[in-house]
PDB file of C-alpha atoms in Angstrom:
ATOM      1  CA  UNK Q   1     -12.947 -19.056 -14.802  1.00  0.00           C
ATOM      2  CA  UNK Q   2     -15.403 -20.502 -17.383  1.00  0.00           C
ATOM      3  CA  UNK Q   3     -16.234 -18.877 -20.362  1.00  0.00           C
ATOM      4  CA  UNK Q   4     -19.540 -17.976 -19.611  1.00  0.00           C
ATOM      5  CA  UNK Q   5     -18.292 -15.445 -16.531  1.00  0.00           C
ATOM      6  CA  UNK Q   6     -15.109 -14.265 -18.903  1.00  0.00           C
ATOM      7  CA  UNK Q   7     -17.852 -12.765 -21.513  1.00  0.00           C
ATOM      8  CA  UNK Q   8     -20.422 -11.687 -18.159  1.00  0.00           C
ATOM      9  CA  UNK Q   9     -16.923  -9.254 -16.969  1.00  0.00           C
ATOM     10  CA  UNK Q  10     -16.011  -8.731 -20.797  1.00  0.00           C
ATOM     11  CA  UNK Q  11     -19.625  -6.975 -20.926  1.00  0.00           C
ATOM     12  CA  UNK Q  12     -18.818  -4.993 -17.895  1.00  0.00           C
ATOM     13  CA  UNK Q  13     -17.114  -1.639 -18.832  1.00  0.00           C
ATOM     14  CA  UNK Q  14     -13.640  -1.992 -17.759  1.00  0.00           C
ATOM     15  CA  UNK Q  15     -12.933   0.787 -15.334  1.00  0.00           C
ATOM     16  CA  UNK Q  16     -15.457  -0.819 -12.950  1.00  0.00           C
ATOM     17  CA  UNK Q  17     -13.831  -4.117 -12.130  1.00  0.00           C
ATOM     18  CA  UNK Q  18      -9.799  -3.749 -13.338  1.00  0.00           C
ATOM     19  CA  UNK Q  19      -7.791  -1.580 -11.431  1.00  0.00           C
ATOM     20  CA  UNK Q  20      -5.560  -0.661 -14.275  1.00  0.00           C
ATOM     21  CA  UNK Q  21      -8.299   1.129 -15.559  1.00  0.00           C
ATOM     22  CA  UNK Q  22      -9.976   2.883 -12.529  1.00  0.00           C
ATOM     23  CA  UNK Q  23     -10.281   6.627 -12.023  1.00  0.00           C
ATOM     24  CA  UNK Q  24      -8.719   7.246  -8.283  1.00  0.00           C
ATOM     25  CA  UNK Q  25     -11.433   8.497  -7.267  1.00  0.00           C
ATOM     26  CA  UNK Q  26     -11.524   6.169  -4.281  1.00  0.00           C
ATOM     27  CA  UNK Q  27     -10.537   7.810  -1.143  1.00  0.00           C
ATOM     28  CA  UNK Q  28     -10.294   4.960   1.393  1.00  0.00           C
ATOM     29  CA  UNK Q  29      -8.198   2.187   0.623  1.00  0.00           C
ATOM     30  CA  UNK Q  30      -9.975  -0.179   2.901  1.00  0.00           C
ATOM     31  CA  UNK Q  31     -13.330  -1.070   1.288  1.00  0.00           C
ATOM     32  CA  UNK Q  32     -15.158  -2.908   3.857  1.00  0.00           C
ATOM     33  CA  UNK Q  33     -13.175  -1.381   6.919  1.00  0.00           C
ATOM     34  CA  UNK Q  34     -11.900  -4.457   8.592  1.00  0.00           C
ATOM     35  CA  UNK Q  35      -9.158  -2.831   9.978  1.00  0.00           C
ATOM     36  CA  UNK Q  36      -9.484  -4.870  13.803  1.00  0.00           C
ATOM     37  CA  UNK Q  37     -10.178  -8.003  11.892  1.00  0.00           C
ATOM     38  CA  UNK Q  38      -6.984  -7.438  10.219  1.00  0.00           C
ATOM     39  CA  UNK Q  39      -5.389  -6.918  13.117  1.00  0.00           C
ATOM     40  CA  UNK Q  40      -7.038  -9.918  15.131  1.00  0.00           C
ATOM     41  CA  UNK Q  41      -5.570 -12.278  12.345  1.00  0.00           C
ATOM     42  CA  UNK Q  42      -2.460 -10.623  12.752  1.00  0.00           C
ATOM     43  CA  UNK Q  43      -2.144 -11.149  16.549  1.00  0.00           C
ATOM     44  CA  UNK Q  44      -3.704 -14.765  16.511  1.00  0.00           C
ATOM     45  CA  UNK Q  45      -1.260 -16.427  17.716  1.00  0.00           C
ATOM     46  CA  UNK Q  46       0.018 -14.123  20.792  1.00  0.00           C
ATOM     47  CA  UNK Q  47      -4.250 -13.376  21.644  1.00  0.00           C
ATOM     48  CA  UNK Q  48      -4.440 -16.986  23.719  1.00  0.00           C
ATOM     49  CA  UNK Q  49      -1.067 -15.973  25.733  1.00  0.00           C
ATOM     50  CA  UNK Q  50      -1.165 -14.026  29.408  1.00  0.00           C
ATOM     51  CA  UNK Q  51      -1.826 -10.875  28.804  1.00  0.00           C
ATOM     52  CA  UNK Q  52       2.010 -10.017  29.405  1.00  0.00           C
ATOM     53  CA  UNK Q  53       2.838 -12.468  27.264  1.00  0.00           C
ATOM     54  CA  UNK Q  54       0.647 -11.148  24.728  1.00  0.00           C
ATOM     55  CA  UNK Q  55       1.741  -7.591  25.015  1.00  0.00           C
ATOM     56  CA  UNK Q  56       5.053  -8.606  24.224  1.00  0.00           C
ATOM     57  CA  UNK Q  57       4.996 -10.628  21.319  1.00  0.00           C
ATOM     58  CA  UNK Q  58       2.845  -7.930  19.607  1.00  0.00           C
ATOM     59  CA  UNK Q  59       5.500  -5.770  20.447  1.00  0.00           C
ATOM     60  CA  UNK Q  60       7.957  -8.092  18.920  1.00  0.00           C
ATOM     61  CA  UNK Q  61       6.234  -8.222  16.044  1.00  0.00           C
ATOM     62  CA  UNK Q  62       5.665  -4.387  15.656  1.00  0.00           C
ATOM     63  CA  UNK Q  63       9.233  -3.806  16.144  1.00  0.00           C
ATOM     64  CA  UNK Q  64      10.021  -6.363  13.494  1.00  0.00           C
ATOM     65  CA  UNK Q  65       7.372  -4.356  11.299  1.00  0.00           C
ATOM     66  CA  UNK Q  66       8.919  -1.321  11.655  1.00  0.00           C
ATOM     67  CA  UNK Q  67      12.586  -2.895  10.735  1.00  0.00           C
ATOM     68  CA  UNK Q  68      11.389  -4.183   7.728  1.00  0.00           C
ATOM     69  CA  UNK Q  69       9.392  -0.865   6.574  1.00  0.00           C
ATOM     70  CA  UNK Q  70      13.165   1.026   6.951  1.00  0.00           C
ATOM     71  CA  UNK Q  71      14.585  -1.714   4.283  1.00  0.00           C
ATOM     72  CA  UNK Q  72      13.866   0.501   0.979  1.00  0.00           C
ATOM     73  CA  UNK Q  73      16.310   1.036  -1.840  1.00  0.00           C
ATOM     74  CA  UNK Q  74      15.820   4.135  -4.212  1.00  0.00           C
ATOM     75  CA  UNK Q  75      17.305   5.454  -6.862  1.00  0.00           C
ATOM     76  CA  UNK Q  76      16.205   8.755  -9.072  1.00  0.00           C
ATOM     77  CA  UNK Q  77      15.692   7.329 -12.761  1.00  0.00           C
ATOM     78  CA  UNK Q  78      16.608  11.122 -14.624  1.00  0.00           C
ATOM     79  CA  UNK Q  79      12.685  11.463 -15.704  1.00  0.00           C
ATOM     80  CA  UNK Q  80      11.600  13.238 -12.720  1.00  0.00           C
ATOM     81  CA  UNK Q  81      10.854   9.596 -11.347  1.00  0.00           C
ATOM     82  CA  UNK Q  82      12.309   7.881  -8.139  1.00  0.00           C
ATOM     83  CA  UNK Q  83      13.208   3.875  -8.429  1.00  0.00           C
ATOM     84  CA  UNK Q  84      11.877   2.331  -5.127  1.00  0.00           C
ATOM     85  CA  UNK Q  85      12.737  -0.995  -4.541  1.00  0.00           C
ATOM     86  CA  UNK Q  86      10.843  -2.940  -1.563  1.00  0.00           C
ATOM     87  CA  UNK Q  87      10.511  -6.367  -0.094  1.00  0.00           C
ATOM     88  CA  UNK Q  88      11.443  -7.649  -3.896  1.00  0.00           C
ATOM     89  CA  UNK Q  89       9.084  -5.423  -6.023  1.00  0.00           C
ATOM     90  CA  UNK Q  90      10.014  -2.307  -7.634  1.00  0.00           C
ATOM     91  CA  UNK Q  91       8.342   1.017  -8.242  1.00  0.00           C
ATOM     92  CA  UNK Q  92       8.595   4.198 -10.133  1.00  0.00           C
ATOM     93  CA  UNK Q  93       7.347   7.026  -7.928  1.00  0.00           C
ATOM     94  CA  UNK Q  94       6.515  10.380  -9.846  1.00  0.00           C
ATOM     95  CA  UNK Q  95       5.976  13.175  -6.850  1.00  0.00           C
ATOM     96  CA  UNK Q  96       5.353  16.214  -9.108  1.00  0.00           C
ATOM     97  CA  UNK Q  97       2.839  14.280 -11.200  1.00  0.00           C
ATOM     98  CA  UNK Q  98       1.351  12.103  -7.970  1.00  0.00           C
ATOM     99  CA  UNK Q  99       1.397   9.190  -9.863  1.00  0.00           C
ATOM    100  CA  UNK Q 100       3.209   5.921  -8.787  1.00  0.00           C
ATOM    101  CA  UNK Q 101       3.452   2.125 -10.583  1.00  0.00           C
ATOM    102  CA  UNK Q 102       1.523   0.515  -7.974  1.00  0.00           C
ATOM    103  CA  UNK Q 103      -1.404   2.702  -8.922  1.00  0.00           C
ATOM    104  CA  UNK Q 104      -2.290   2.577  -5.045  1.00  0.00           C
ATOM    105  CA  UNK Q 105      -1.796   6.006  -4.752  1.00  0.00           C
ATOM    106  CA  UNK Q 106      -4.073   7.377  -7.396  1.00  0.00           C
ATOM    107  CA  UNK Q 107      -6.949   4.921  -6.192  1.00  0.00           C
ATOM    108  CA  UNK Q 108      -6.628   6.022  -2.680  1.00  0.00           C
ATOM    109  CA  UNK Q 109      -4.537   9.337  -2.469  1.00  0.00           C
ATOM    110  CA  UNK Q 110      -2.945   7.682   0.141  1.00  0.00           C
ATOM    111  CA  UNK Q 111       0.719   7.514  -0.058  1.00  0.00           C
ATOM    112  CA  UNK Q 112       1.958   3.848   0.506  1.00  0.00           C
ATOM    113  CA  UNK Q 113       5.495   2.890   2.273  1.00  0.00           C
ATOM    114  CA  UNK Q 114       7.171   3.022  -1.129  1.00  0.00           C
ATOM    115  CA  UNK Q 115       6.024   6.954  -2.454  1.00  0.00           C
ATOM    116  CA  UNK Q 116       6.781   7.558   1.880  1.00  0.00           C
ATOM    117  CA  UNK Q 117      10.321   6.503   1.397  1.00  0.00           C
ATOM    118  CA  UNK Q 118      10.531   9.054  -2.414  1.00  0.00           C
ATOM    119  CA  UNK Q 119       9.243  11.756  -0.057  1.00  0.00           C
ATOM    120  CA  UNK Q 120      11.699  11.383   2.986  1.00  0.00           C
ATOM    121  CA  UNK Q 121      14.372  11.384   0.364  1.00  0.00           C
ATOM    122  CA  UNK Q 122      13.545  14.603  -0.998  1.00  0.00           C
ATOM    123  CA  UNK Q 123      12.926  16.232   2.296  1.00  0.00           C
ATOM    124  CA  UNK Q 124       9.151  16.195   1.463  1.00  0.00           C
ATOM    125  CA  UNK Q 125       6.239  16.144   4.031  1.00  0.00           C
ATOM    126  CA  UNK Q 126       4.319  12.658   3.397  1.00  0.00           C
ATOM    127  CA  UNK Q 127       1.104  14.423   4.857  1.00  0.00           C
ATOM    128  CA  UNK Q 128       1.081  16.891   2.536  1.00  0.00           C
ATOM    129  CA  UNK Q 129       0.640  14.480  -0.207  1.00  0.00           C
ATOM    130  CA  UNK Q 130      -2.481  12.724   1.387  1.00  0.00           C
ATOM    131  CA  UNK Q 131      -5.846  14.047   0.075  1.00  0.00           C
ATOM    132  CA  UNK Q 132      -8.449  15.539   2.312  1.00  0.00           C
TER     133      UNK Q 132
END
């Protein structure tokens, strides 16, 4: 970045551009709602494939999706907090105060695999948790 766009964002209050500083008051954690081209880039490969062929690899790659998303770690840290550990990062998850270190969850309200996995372990209902 040159200097001359460092002071343009430096004149730019900070809660509207870093996310460390943003209210939550988001309530859709995809912006621009590209959700199939997400998906379409996902399934690249396996889209030029017979449509069996097709079917199953995204299958195949759903169950292996799924797999992974079962491979979290916790551990409750004594301050009302929950130690998540997932695919190498880690995370405190508060429940009672709805807060997590990712911050996703106060910018959307919408719990992510991590605060899922606090919940499950203390027999909480994650859709109870996501904001109307």
């Amino acid at each position: 970045m040159g200097e001359t766009s460092t002071d343009q964002l430096l004149e730019i209050h900070l809660h509207h551009w870093a996310k460390s500083y943003f209210k939550g008051t988001c309530k859709c954690d995809v912006v621009n709602n590209n959700m199939a081209e997400a998906f379409n880039a996902w399934i690249l490969d396996a889209r030029c494939k017979p449509i069996i062929t097709m079917l199953e690899e995204i299958r195949v790659m759903l169950v292996k999706n799924a797999t992974t998303s079962t491979k979290c770690m916790l551990a409750w840290n004594g301050d009302g907090g929950c130690e998540v550990i997932y695919e190498n990062n880690q995370h405190t998850v508060y429940l009672k105060e709805l807060k997590c270190t990712c911050k996703e969850w106060e910018l959307t309200r919408i719990p992510r695999c991590h605060v899922v996995c606090a919940m499950y372990h203390d027999w909480k209902n994650p859709e109870a948790y996501v904001s109307p």
